[in-house]
Structures are given as structure tokens and as C-alpha cells.
Amino acid sequence: MSFVPNVQNQISFQSTEYLLTDREKSMLQNSWATYFSDFVFPRIDEAPFAVLYSTKDSRPNTPVNVQVGALILKELHGLSDDGVFTALLFDLRFRVALHTKDFDEQPMS
């Protein structure tokens, strides 16, 4: 698996965030997820992890900042491995916090 830094920041037209009411958008904006997304997630440096991956061309890695962020959220919320995976699939706050709200399929392998 080769290392590719996560640069996914563009909002998709299919984002579930477009389906929210103004009240729901406001609640999401004022939630822990937005703080995590704005202040914690950008500080997760992927570069030190690059040495753990092959230099040969191969399938790209799952974004390291998503993996590390998911582990942080797992501990903060007292979730099991399955619990954090389920939250990432079904809870918009987790997807916002980990910048995965626009992926067609969640990037956890």
C-alpha cells in the first residue's frame, strides 16, 4: 500500500449536509463535530506516517488523519471499534469531524 496524503476538502453535490434544515445546519455548526473538524483534525500530521507505507505504486492508503481522528473520537466517546465504524457510517457529526462527509463510501478499511 502506498502513502497518499488526504486532500479531500471539496463538498460534493451529493452531500447529506444539503438535505439538512436551517435549524439542523445550525445545530451541526454549533456541535463538537465542527470544533473537531476545524481545530483538531487539521493538526493531525500525516507526514510522519508515510515511512510506514511502501514506496512502490500500489493501492493508496486509507487517509491517516481519518484513522487517527477516528481513534481519538473512539476514546472521547467510549466506543468500541465496531461502534466508531458504525458512527462514521451513520452519524453526520462523525463524518463532519473527520472530513469524510462527501465520500461515496467511508474510507475505513
PDB file as gemmi writes it, atoms N, CA and C in Angstrom:
CRYST1    1.000    1.000    1.000  90.00  90.00  90.00 P 1                      
ATOM      1  N   MET A   1       0.848  -1.161   0.000  1.00  0.00           N  
ATOM      2  CA  MET A   1       0.000   0.000   0.000  1.00  0.00           C  
ATOM      3  C   MET A   1       0.899   1.231   0.000  1.00  0.00           C  
ATOM      4  N   SER A   2       0.675   2.141  -0.926  1.00  0.00           N  
ATOM      5  CA  SER A   2       1.492   3.349  -0.996  1.00  0.00           C  
ATOM      6  C   SER A   2       0.822   4.491  -0.238  1.00  0.00           C  
ATOM      7  N   PHE A   3       1.633   5.423   0.245  1.00  0.00           N  
ATOM      8  CA  PHE A   3       1.128   6.543   1.021  1.00  0.00           C  
ATOM      9  C   PHE A   3       0.668   7.665   0.110  1.00  0.00           C  
ATOM     10  N   VAL A   4      -0.547   8.144   0.344  1.00  0.00           N  
ATOM     11  CA  VAL A   4      -1.085   9.304  -0.355  1.00  0.00           C  
ATOM     12  C   VAL A   4      -1.706  10.202   0.706  1.00  0.00           C  
ATOM     13  N   PRO A   5      -1.266  11.463   0.800  1.00  0.00           N  
ATOM     14  CA  PRO A   5      -1.861  12.349   1.807  1.00  0.00           C  
ATOM     15  C   PRO A   5      -3.319  12.641   1.486  1.00  0.00           C  
ATOM     16  N   ASN A   6      -4.107  12.894   2.505  1.00  0.00           N  
ATOM     17  CA  ASN A   6      -5.536  13.173   2.352  1.00  0.00           C  
ATOM     18  C   ASN A   6      -5.727  14.647   2.021  1.00  0.00           C  
ATOM     19  N   VAL A   7      -6.257  14.924   0.851  1.00  0.00           N  
ATOM     20  CA  VAL A   7      -6.508  16.305   0.440  1.00  0.00           C  
ATOM     21  C   VAL A   7      -7.980  16.502   0.074  1.00  0.00           C  
ATOM     22  N   GLN A   8      -8.844  15.626   0.551  1.00  0.00           N  
ATOM     23  CA  GLN A   8     -10.272  15.671   0.236  1.00  0.00           C  
ATOM     24  C   GLN A   8     -10.932  16.790   1.023  1.00  0.00           C  
ATOM     25  N   ASN A   9     -11.234  17.911   0.376  1.00  0.00           N  
ATOM     26  CA  ASN A   9     -11.886  19.021   1.053  1.00  0.00           C  
ATOM     27  C   ASN A   9     -13.059  19.596   0.280  1.00  0.00           C  
ATOM     28  N   GLN A  10     -13.261  19.163  -0.934  1.00  0.00           N  
ATOM     29  CA  GLN A  10     -14.324  19.708  -1.758  1.00  0.00           C  
ATOM     30  C   GLN A  10     -15.658  19.061  -1.403  1.00  0.00           C  
ATOM     31  N   ILE A  11     -16.710  19.881  -1.312  1.00  0.00           N  
ATOM     32  CA  ILE A  11     -18.039  19.375  -0.986  1.00  0.00           C  
ATOM     33  C   ILE A  11     -18.710  18.838  -2.238  1.00  0.00           C  
ATOM     34  N   SER A  12     -19.233  17.655  -2.148  1.00  0.00           N  
ATOM     35  CA  SER A  12     -19.924  17.007  -3.257  1.00  0.00           C  
ATOM     36  C   SER A  12     -21.360  17.513  -3.341  1.00  0.00           C  
ATOM     37  N   PHE A  13     -21.917  17.500  -4.548  1.00  0.00           N  
ATOM     38  CA  PHE A  13     -23.323  17.854  -4.710  1.00  0.00           C  
ATOM     39  C   PHE A  13     -24.232  16.828  -4.052  1.00  0.00           C  
ATOM     40  N   GLN A  14     -23.703  15.657  -3.758  1.00  0.00           N  
ATOM     41  CA  GLN A  14     -24.494  14.597  -3.139  1.00  0.00           C  
ATOM     42  C   GLN A  14     -24.346  14.571  -1.622  1.00  0.00           C  
ATOM     43  N   SER A  15     -23.720  15.585  -1.050  1.00  0.00           N  
ATOM     44  CA  SER A  15     -23.501  15.615   0.389  1.00  0.00           C  
ATOM     45  C   SER A  15     -24.827  15.625   1.142  1.00  0.00           C  
ATOM     46  N   THR A  16     -24.903  14.815   2.184  1.00  0.00           N  
ATOM     47  CA  THR A  16     -26.126  14.775   3.003  1.00  0.00           C  
ATOM     48  C   THR A  16     -26.346  16.091   3.738  1.00  0.00           C  
ATOM     49  N   GLU A  17     -25.321  16.902   3.840  1.00  0.00           N  
ATOM     50  CA  GLU A  17     -25.453  18.197   4.516  1.00  0.00           C  
ATOM     51  C   GLU A  17     -26.442  19.116   3.789  1.00  0.00           C  
ATOM     52  N   TYR A  18     -26.581  18.943   2.497  1.00  0.00           N  
ATOM     53  CA  TYR A  18     -27.528  19.754   1.730  1.00  0.00           C  
ATOM     54  C   TYR A  18     -28.974  19.426   2.079  1.00  0.00           C  
ATOM     55  N   LEU A  19     -29.212  18.262   2.650  1.00  0.00           N  
ATOM     56  CA  LEU A  19     -30.560  17.836   2.982  1.00  0.00           C  
ATOM     57  C   LEU A  19     -31.027  18.341   4.350  1.00  0.00           C  
ATOM     58  N   LEU A  20     -30.139  18.965   5.107  1.00  0.00           N  
ATOM     59  CA  LEU A  20     -30.483  19.437   6.442  1.00  0.00           C  
ATOM     60  C   LEU A  20     -31.305  20.717   6.383  1.00  0.00           C  
ATOM     61  N   THR A  21     -32.181  20.872   7.368  1.00  0.00           N  
ATOM     62  CA  THR A  21     -32.916  22.130   7.501  1.00  0.00           C  
ATOM     63  C   THR A  21     -31.960  23.188   8.057  1.00  0.00           C  
ATOM     64  N   ASP A  22     -32.376  24.443   8.020  1.00  0.00           N  
ATOM     65  CA  ASP A  22     -31.534  25.509   8.564  1.00  0.00           C  
ATOM     66  C   ASP A  22     -31.267  25.294  10.057  1.00  0.00           C  
ATOM     67  N   ARG A  23     -32.279  24.816  10.781  1.00  0.00           N  
ATOM     68  CA  ARG A  23     -32.110  24.551  12.210  1.00  0.00           C  
ATOM     69  C   ARG A  23     -31.087  23.432  12.427  1.00  0.00           C  
ATOM     70  N   GLU A  24     -31.188  22.368  11.643  1.00  0.00           N  
ATOM     71  CA  GLU A  24     -30.247  21.257  11.766  1.00  0.00           C  
ATOM     72  C   GLU A  24     -28.828  21.696  11.404  1.00  0.00           C  
ATOM     73  N   LYS A  25     -28.695  22.514  10.367  1.00  0.00           N  
ATOM     74  CA  LYS A  25     -27.370  23.033   9.994  1.00  0.00           C  
ATOM     75  C   LYS A  25     -26.778  23.862  11.122  1.00  0.00           C  
ATOM     76  N   SER A  26     -27.605  24.682  11.766  1.00  0.00           N  
ATOM     77  CA  SER A  26     -27.146  25.496  12.888  1.00  0.00           C  
ATOM     78  C   SER A  26     -26.700  24.627  14.055  1.00  0.00           C  
ATOM     79  N   MET A  27     -27.480  23.592  14.350  1.00  0.00           N  
ATOM     80  CA  MET A  27     -27.111  22.680  15.437  1.00  0.00           C  
ATOM     81  C   MET A  27     -25.806  21.952  15.130  1.00  0.00           C  
ATOM     82  N   LEU A  28     -25.634  21.543  13.883  1.00  0.00           N  
ATOM     83  CA  LEU A  28     -24.393  20.879  13.474  1.00  0.00           C  
ATOM     84  C   LEU A  28     -23.219  21.846  13.577  1.00  0.00           C  
ATOM     85  N   GLN A  29     -23.436  23.077  13.150  1.00  0.00           N  
ATOM     86  CA  GLN A  29     -22.378  24.093  13.195  1.00  0.00           C  
ATOM     87  C   GLN A  29     -21.934  24.364  14.632  1.00  0.00           C  
ATOM     88  N   ASN A  30     -22.845  24.249  15.585  1.00  0.00           N  
ATOM     89  CA  ASN A  30     -22.540  24.525  16.992  1.00  0.00           C  
ATOM     90  C   ASN A  30     -22.183  23.274  17.782  1.00  0.00           C  
ATOM     91  N   SER A  31     -22.001  22.148  17.107  1.00  0.00           N  
ATOM     92  CA  SER A  31     -21.701  20.886  17.798  1.00  0.00           C  
ATOM     93  C   SER A  31     -20.201  20.680  17.956  1.00  0.00           C  
ATOM     94  N   TRP A  32     -19.858  19.657  18.721  1.00  0.00           N  
ATOM     95  CA  TRP A  32     -18.461  19.281  18.920  1.00  0.00           C  
ATOM     96  C   TRP A  32     -17.788  18.912  17.602  1.00  0.00           C  
ATOM     97  N   ALA A  33     -18.574  18.431  16.644  1.00  0.00           N  
ATOM     98  CA  ALA A  33     -18.015  17.958  15.375  1.00  0.00           C  
ATOM     99  C   ALA A  33     -17.347  19.089  14.595  1.00  0.00           C  
ATOM    100  N   THR A  34     -17.960  20.258  14.603  1.00  0.00           N  
ATOM    101  CA  THR A  34     -17.386  21.388  13.873  1.00  0.00           C  
ATOM    102  C   THR A  34     -16.095  21.843  14.533  1.00  0.00           C  
ATOM    103  N   TYR A  35     -16.074  21.873  15.873  1.00  0.00           N  
ATOM    104  CA  TYR A  35     -14.840  22.233  16.576  1.00  0.00           C  
ATOM    105  C   TYR A  35     -13.733  21.237  16.244  1.00  0.00           C  
ATOM    106  N   PHE A  36     -14.048  19.942  16.310  1.00  0.00           N  
ATOM    107  CA  PHE A  36     -13.066  18.907  15.992  1.00  0.00           C  
ATOM    108  C   PHE A  36     -12.572  19.074  14.554  1.00  0.00           C  
ATOM    109  N   SER A  37     -13.492  19.308  13.640  1.00  0.00           N  
ATOM    110  CA  SER A  37     -13.164  19.463  12.222  1.00  0.00           C  
ATOM    111  C   SER A  37     -12.255  20.663  11.969  1.00  0.00           C  
ATOM    112  N   ASP A  38     -12.518  21.756  12.674  1.00  0.00           N  
ATOM    113  CA  ASP A  38     -11.779  22.998  12.440  1.00  0.00           C  
ATOM    114  C   ASP A  38     -10.458  23.085  13.191  1.00  0.00           C  
ATOM    115  N   PHE A  39     -10.389  22.491  14.393  1.00  0.00           N  
ATOM    116  CA  PHE A  39      -9.220  22.715  15.240  1.00  0.00           C  
ATOM    117  C   PHE A  39      -8.379  21.477  15.539  1.00  0.00           C  
ATOM    118  N   VAL A  40      -8.978  20.301  15.560  1.00  0.00           N  
ATOM    119  CA  VAL A  40      -8.224  19.088  15.884  1.00  0.00           C  
ATOM    120  C   VAL A  40      -7.779  18.381  14.608  1.00  0.00           C  
ATOM    121  N   PHE A  41      -8.719  18.081  13.728  1.00  0.00           N  
ATOM    122  CA  PHE A  41      -8.419  17.319  12.515  1.00  0.00           C  
ATOM    123  C   PHE A  41      -7.283  17.933  11.681  1.00  0.00           C  
ATOM    124  N   PRO A  42      -7.266  19.252  11.444  1.00  0.00           N  
ATOM    125  CA  PRO A  42      -6.181  19.816  10.625  1.00  0.00           C  
ATOM    126  C   PRO A  42      -4.799  19.701  11.266  1.00  0.00           C  
ATOM    127  N   ARG A  43      -4.750  19.457  12.555  1.00  0.00           N  
ATOM    128  CA  ARG A  43      -3.466  19.344  13.255  1.00  0.00           C  
ATOM    129  C   ARG A  43      -2.923  17.918  13.287  1.00  0.00           C  
ATOM    130  N   ILE A  44      -3.652  16.980  12.724  1.00  0.00           N  
ATOM    131  CA  ILE A  44      -3.171  15.598  12.639  1.00  0.00           C  
ATOM    132  C   ILE A  44      -2.249  15.520  11.423  1.00  0.00           C  
ATOM    133  N   ASP A  45      -0.965  15.465  11.690  1.00  0.00           N  
ATOM    134  CA  ASP A  45       0.049  15.472  10.627  1.00  0.00           C  
ATOM    135  C   ASP A  45       0.249  14.058  10.092  1.00  0.00           C  
ATOM    136  N   GLU A  46      -0.036  13.887   8.816  1.00  0.00           N  
ATOM    137  CA  GLU A  46       0.104  12.566   8.193  1.00  0.00           C  
ATOM    138  C   GLU A  46       1.544  12.236   7.805  1.00  0.00           C  
ATOM    139  N   ALA A  47       2.365  13.243   7.620  1.00  0.00           N  
ATOM    140  CA  ALA A  47       3.717  13.046   7.087  1.00  0.00           C  
ATOM    141  C   ALA A  47       4.549  12.020   7.861  1.00  0.00           C  
ATOM    142  N   PRO A  48       4.547  12.026   9.201  1.00  0.00           N  
ATOM    143  CA  PRO A  48       5.363  11.038   9.916  1.00  0.00           C  
ATOM    144  C   PRO A  48       4.967   9.586   9.630  1.00  0.00           C  
ATOM    145  N   PHE A  49       3.755   9.359   9.174  1.00  0.00           N  
ATOM    146  CA  PHE A  49       3.278   8.005   8.913  1.00  0.00           C  
ATOM    147  C   PHE A  49       3.674   7.496   7.524  1.00  0.00           C  
ATOM    148  N   ALA A  50       4.154   8.370   6.663  1.00  0.00           N  
ATOM    149  CA  ALA A  50       4.481   7.989   5.291  1.00  0.00           C  
ATOM    150  C   ALA A  50       5.534   6.873   5.238  1.00  0.00           C  
ATOM    151  N   VAL A  51       6.450   6.856   6.200  1.00  0.00           N  
ATOM    152  CA  VAL A  51       7.511   5.841   6.205  1.00  0.00           C  
ATOM    153  C   VAL A  51       6.973   4.432   6.456  1.00  0.00           C  
ATOM    154  N   LEU A  52       5.756   4.335   6.936  1.00  0.00           N  
ATOM    155  CA  LEU A  52       5.154   3.031   7.214  1.00  0.00           C  
ATOM    156  C   LEU A  52       4.570   2.377   5.969  1.00  0.00           C  
ATOM    157  N   TYR A  53       4.551   3.094   4.865  1.00  0.00           N  
ATOM    158  CA  TYR A  53       3.924   2.611   3.639  1.00  0.00           C  
ATOM    159  C   TYR A  53       4.968   2.351   2.565  1.00  0.00           C  
ATOM    160  N   SER A  54       4.627   1.522   1.619  1.00  0.00           N  
ATOM    161  CA  SER A  54       5.511   1.158   0.517  1.00  0.00           C  
ATOM    162  C   SER A  54       5.757   2.354  -0.405  1.00  0.00           C  
ATOM    163  N   THR A  55       6.942   2.388  -0.986  1.00  0.00           N  
ATOM    164  CA  THR A  55       7.240   3.425  -1.972  1.00  0.00           C  
ATOM    165  C   THR A  55       6.864   2.974  -3.373  1.00  0.00           C  
ATOM    166  N   LYS A  56       6.492   1.715  -3.526  1.00  0.00           N  
ATOM    167  CA  LYS A  56       6.076   1.187  -4.827  1.00  0.00           C  
ATOM    168  C   LYS A  56       4.647   1.625  -5.130  1.00  0.00           C  
ATOM    169  N   ASP A  57       4.339   1.759  -6.404  1.00  0.00           N  
ATOM    170  CA  ASP A  57       2.981   2.086  -6.800  1.00  0.00           C  
ATOM    171  C   ASP A  57       2.052   0.944  -6.410  1.00  0.00           C  
ATOM    172  N   SER A  58       1.025   1.282  -5.668  1.00  0.00           N  
ATOM    173  CA  SER A  58       0.058   0.287  -5.217  1.00  0.00           C  
ATOM    174  C   SER A  58      -1.213   1.012  -4.805  1.00  0.00           C  
ATOM    175  N   ARG A  59      -2.136   0.255  -4.252  1.00  0.00           N  
ATOM    176  CA  ARG A  59      -3.397   0.846  -3.803  1.00  0.00           C  
ATOM    177  C   ARG A  59      -3.099   1.917  -2.746  1.00  0.00           C  
ATOM    178  N   PRO A  60      -3.749   3.095  -2.835  1.00  0.00           N  
ATOM    179  CA  PRO A  60      -3.484   4.146  -1.839  1.00  0.00           C  
ATOM    180  C   PRO A  60      -3.995   3.763  -0.451  1.00  0.00           C  
ATOM    181  N   ASN A  61      -3.383   4.359   0.544  1.00  0.00           N  
ATOM    182  CA  ASN A  61      -3.746   4.095   1.934  1.00  0.00           C  
ATOM    183  C   ASN A  61      -5.092   4.726   2.303  1.00  0.00           C  
ATOM    184  N   THR A  62      -5.688   4.195   3.351  1.00  0.00           N  
ATOM    185  CA  THR A  62      -6.801   4.893   3.988  1.00  0.00           C  
ATOM    186  C   THR A  62      -6.197   6.148   4.613  1.00  0.00           C  
ATOM    187  N   PRO A  63      -6.830   7.317   4.467  1.00  0.00           N  
ATOM    188  CA  PRO A  63      -6.221   8.541   4.999  1.00  0.00           C  
ATOM    189  C   PRO A  63      -5.839   8.405   6.477  1.00  0.00           C  
ATOM    190  N   VAL A  64      -4.576   8.683   6.771  1.00  0.00           N  
ATOM    191  CA  VAL A  64      -4.058   8.527   8.126  1.00  0.00           C  
ATOM    192  C   VAL A  64      -4.767   9.480   9.079  1.00  0.00           C  
ATOM    193  N   ASN A  65      -5.032  10.712   8.631  1.00  0.00           N  
ATOM    194  CA  ASN A  65      -5.684  11.650   9.539  1.00  0.00           C  
ATOM    195  C   ASN A  65      -7.104  11.203   9.888  1.00  0.00           C  
ATOM    196  N   VAL A  66      -7.758  10.494   8.995  1.00  0.00           N  
ATOM    197  CA  VAL A  66      -9.086   9.937   9.293  1.00  0.00           C  
ATOM    198  C   VAL A  66      -8.946   8.803  10.310  1.00  0.00           C  
ATOM    199  N   GLN A  67      -7.942   7.954  10.144  1.00  0.00           N  
ATOM    200  CA  GLN A  67      -7.735   6.841  11.077  1.00  0.00           C  
ATOM    201  C   GLN A  67      -7.402   7.346  12.478  1.00  0.00           C  
ATOM    202  N   VAL A  68      -6.465   8.291  12.559  1.00  0.00           N  
ATOM    203  CA  VAL A  68      -6.061   8.822  13.867  1.00  0.00           C  
ATOM    204  C   VAL A  68      -7.220   9.599  14.496  1.00  0.00           C  
ATOM    205  N   GLY A  69      -7.906  10.401  13.693  1.00  0.00           N  
ATOM    206  CA  GLY A  69      -9.063  11.140  14.204  1.00  0.00           C  
ATOM    207  C   GLY A  69     -10.148  10.208  14.716  1.00  0.00           C  
ATOM    208  N   ALA A  70     -10.377   9.112  14.005  1.00  0.00           N  
ATOM    209  CA  ALA A  70     -11.380   8.133  14.435  1.00  0.00           C  
ATOM    210  C   ALA A  70     -10.983   7.504  15.773  1.00  0.00           C  
ATOM    211  N   LEU A  71      -9.685   7.246  15.953  1.00  0.00           N  
ATOM    212  CA  LEU A  71      -9.224   6.680  17.226  1.00  0.00           C  
ATOM    213  C   LEU A  71      -9.402   7.679  18.367  1.00  0.00           C  
ATOM    214  N   ILE A  72      -9.166   8.955  18.098  1.00  0.00           N  
ATOM    215  CA  ILE A  72      -9.386   9.989  19.118  1.00  0.00           C  
ATOM    216  C   ILE A  72     -10.865  10.035  19.500  1.00  0.00           C  
ATOM    217  N   LEU A  73     -11.742  10.074  18.484  1.00  0.00           N  
ATOM    218  CA  LEU A  73     -13.184  10.122  18.749  1.00  0.00           C  
ATOM    219  C   LEU A  73     -13.670   8.858  19.454  1.00  0.00           C  
ATOM    220  N   LYS A  74     -13.073   7.736  19.116  1.00  0.00           N  
ATOM    221  CA  LYS A  74     -13.421   6.470  19.765  1.00  0.00           C  
ATOM    222  C   LYS A  74     -13.204   6.575  21.273  1.00  0.00           C  
ATOM    223  N   GLU A  75     -12.044   7.102  21.657  1.00  0.00           N  
ATOM    224  CA  GLU A  75     -11.731   7.237  23.082  1.00  0.00           C  
ATOM    225  C   GLU A  75     -12.593   8.311  23.750  1.00  0.00           C  
ATOM    226  N   LEU A  76     -12.803   9.435  23.082  1.00  0.00           N  
ATOM    227  CA  LEU A  76     -13.612  10.517  23.658  1.00  0.00           C  
ATOM    228  C   LEU A  76     -15.056  10.091  23.910  1.00  0.00           C  
ATOM    229  N   HIS A  77     -15.584   9.230  23.039  1.00  0.00           N  
ATOM    230  CA  HIS A  77     -16.971   8.812  23.153  1.00  0.00           C  
ATOM    231  C   HIS A  77     -17.131   7.430  23.783  1.00  0.00           C  
ATOM    232  N   GLY A  78     -16.014   6.804  24.153  1.00  0.00           N  
ATOM    233  CA  GLY A  78     -16.075   5.493  24.802  1.00  0.00           C  
ATOM    234  C   GLY A  78     -16.682   4.419  23.925  1.00  0.00           C  
ATOM    235  N   LEU A  79     -16.315   4.423  22.657  1.00  0.00           N  
ATOM    236  CA  LEU A  79     -16.883   3.479  21.697  1.00  0.00           C  
ATOM    237  C   LEU A  79     -15.969   2.280  21.474  1.00  0.00           C  
ATOM    238  N   SER A  80     -16.561   1.195  21.034  1.00  0.00           N  
ATOM    239  CA  SER A  80     -15.787   0.035  20.594  1.00  0.00           C  
ATOM    240  C   SER A  80     -15.336   0.290  19.158  1.00  0.00           C  
ATOM    241  N   ASP A  81     -14.523  -0.613  18.619  1.00  0.00           N  
ATOM    242  CA  ASP A  81     -14.120  -0.493  17.213  1.00  0.00           C  
ATOM    243  C   ASP A  81     -15.345  -0.500  16.305  1.00  0.00           C  
ATOM    244  N   ASP A  82     -16.254  -1.442  16.553  1.00  0.00           N  
ATOM    245  CA  ASP A  82     -17.483  -1.504  15.751  1.00  0.00           C  
ATOM    246  C   ASP A  82     -18.329  -0.253  15.949  1.00  0.00           C  
ATOM    247  N   GLY A  83     -18.343   0.267  17.170  1.00  0.00           N  
ATOM    248  CA  GLY A  83     -19.134   1.460  17.467  1.00  0.00           C  
ATOM    249  C   GLY A  83     -18.657   2.685  16.717  1.00  0.00           C  
ATOM    250  N   VAL A  84     -17.338   2.861  16.634  1.00  0.00           N  
ATOM    251  CA  VAL A  84     -16.818   4.025  15.907  1.00  0.00           C  
ATOM    252  C   VAL A  84     -17.032   3.850  14.409  1.00  0.00           C  
ATOM    253  N   PHE A  85     -16.926   2.635  13.913  1.00  0.00           N  
ATOM    254  CA  PHE A  85     -17.175   2.378  12.499  1.00  0.00           C  
ATOM    255  C   PHE A  85     -18.642   2.667  12.167  1.00  0.00           C  
ATOM    256  N   THR A  86     -19.546   2.207  13.021  1.00  0.00           N  
ATOM    257  CA  THR A  86     -20.972   2.463  12.820  1.00  0.00           C  
ATOM    258  C   THR A  86     -21.270   3.954  12.896  1.00  0.00           C  
ATOM    259  N   ALA A  87     -20.664   4.646  13.863  1.00  0.00           N  
ATOM    260  CA  ALA A  87     -20.869   6.091  13.986  1.00  0.00           C  
ATOM    261  C   ALA A  87     -20.374   6.816  12.739  1.00  0.00           C  
ATOM    262  N   LEU A  88     -19.268   6.375  12.184  1.00  0.00           N  
ATOM    263  CA  LEU A  88     -18.734   7.001  10.976  1.00  0.00           C  
ATOM    264  C   LEU A  88     -19.663   6.781   9.788  1.00  0.00           C  
ATOM    265  N   LEU A  89     -20.322   5.663   9.755  1.00  0.00           N  
ATOM    266  CA  LEU A  89     -21.251   5.384   8.662  1.00  0.00           C  
ATOM    267  C   LEU A  89     -22.567   6.134   8.792  1.00  0.00           C  
ATOM    268  N   PHE A  90     -23.079   6.261  10.025  1.00  0.00           N  
ATOM    269  CA  PHE A  90     -24.445   6.741  10.203  1.00  0.00           C  
ATOM    270  C   PHE A  90     -24.595   8.078  10.926  1.00  0.00           C  
ATOM    271  N   ASP A  91     -23.557   8.587  11.552  1.00  0.00           N  
ATOM    272  CA  ASP A  91     -23.665   9.829  12.311  1.00  0.00           C  
ATOM    273  C   ASP A  91     -22.959  10.950  11.549  1.00  0.00           C  
ATOM    274  N   LEU A  92     -23.735  11.914  11.087  1.00  0.00           N  
ATOM    275  CA  LEU A  92     -23.191  13.019  10.306  1.00  0.00           C  
ATOM    276  C   LEU A  92     -22.129  13.794  11.077  1.00  0.00           C  
ATOM    277  N   ARG A  93     -22.263  13.871  12.387  1.00  0.00           N  
ATOM    278  CA  ARG A  93     -21.265  14.596  13.188  1.00  0.00           C  
ATOM    279  C   ARG A  93     -19.887  13.949  13.067  1.00  0.00           C  
ATOM    280  N   PHE A  94     -19.828  12.626  13.070  1.00  0.00           N  
ATOM    281  CA  PHE A  94     -18.540  11.945  12.920  1.00  0.00           C  
ATOM    282  C   PHE A  94     -17.968  12.200  11.527  1.00  0.00           C  
ATOM    283  N   ARG A  95     -18.818  12.188  10.514  1.00  0.00           N  
ATOM    284  CA  ARG A  95     -18.348  12.420   9.147  1.00  0.00           C  
ATOM    285  C   ARG A  95     -17.861  13.847   8.967  1.00  0.00           C  
ATOM    286  N   VAL A  96     -18.539  14.802   9.589  1.00  0.00           N  
ATOM    287  CA  VAL A  96     -18.091  16.197   9.531  1.00  0.00           C  
ATOM    288  C   VAL A  96     -16.759  16.336  10.260  1.00  0.00           C  
ATOM    289  N   ALA A  97     -16.667  15.763  11.452  1.00  0.00           N  
ATOM    290  CA  ALA A  97     -15.446  15.861  12.261  1.00  0.00           C  
ATOM    291  C   ALA A  97     -14.235  15.294  11.540  1.00  0.00           C  
ATOM    292  N   LEU A  98     -14.444  14.216  10.777  1.00  0.00           N  
ATOM    293  CA  LEU A  98     -13.330  13.531  10.116  1.00  0.00           C  
ATOM    294  C   LEU A  98     -13.217  13.857   8.626  1.00  0.00           C  
ATOM    295  N   HIS A  99     -13.935  14.885   8.193  1.00  0.00           N  
ATOM    296  CA  HIS A  99     -13.871  15.338   6.794  1.00  0.00           C  
ATOM    297  C   HIS A  99     -14.196  14.221   5.815  1.00  0.00           C  
ATOM    298  N   THR A 100     -15.111  13.343   6.173  1.00  0.00           N  
ATOM    299  CA  THR A 100     -15.475  12.237   5.282  1.00  0.00           C  
ATOM    300  C   THR A 100     -16.910  12.351   4.808  1.00  0.00           C  
ATOM    301  N   LYS A 101     -17.518  13.500   5.000  1.00  0.00           N  
ATOM    302  CA  LYS A 101     -18.944  13.637   4.691  1.00  0.00           C  
ATOM    303  C   LYS A 101     -19.265  13.529   3.213  1.00  0.00           C  
ATOM    304  N   ASP A 102     -18.270  13.614   2.346  1.00  0.00           N  
ATOM    305  CA  ASP A 102     -18.543  13.616   0.919  1.00  0.00           C  
ATOM    306  C   ASP A 102     -18.064  12.369   0.202  1.00  0.00           C  
ATOM    307  N   PHE A 103     -17.482  11.421   0.916  1.00  0.00           N  
ATOM    308  CA  PHE A 103     -17.040  10.198   0.275  1.00  0.00           C  
ATOM    309  C   PHE A 103     -18.249   9.340  -0.059  1.00  0.00           C  
ATOM    310  N   ASP A 104     -18.233   8.705  -1.222  1.00  0.00           N  
ATOM    311  CA  ASP A 104     -19.322   7.802  -1.578  1.00  0.00           C  
ATOM    312  C   ASP A 104     -19.349   6.619  -0.612  1.00  0.00           C  
ATOM    313  N   GLU A 105     -18.177   6.162  -0.256  1.00  0.00           N  
ATOM    314  CA  GLU A 105     -18.059   5.072   0.719  1.00  0.00           C  
ATOM    315  C   GLU A 105     -17.075   5.533   1.774  1.00  0.00           C  
ATOM    316  N   GLN A 106     -17.379   5.301   3.026  1.00  0.00           N  
ATOM    317  CA  GLN A 106     -16.488   5.757   4.096  1.00  0.00           C  
ATOM    318  C   GLN A 106     -15.133   5.078   3.967  1.00  0.00           C  
ATOM    319  N   PRO A 107     -14.037   5.819   4.208  1.00  0.00           N  
ATOM    320  CA  PRO A 107     -12.695   5.320   3.909  1.00  0.00           C  
ATOM    321  C   PRO A 107     -12.046   4.458   4.958  1.00  0.00           C  
ATOM    322  N   MET A 108     -12.784   3.838   5.845  1.00  0.00           N  
ATOM    323  CA  MET A 108     -12.160   2.984   6.856  1.00  0.00           C  
ATOM    324  C   MET A 108     -12.059   1.565   6.306  1.00  0.00           C  
ATOM    325  N   SER A 109     -10.894   1.005   6.383  1.00  0.00           N  
ATOM    326  CA  SER A 109     -10.722  -0.363   5.889  1.00  0.00           C  
ATOM    327  C   SER A 109     -10.489  -1.313   7.036  1.00  0.00           C  
TER     328      SER A 109                                                      
END                                                                             
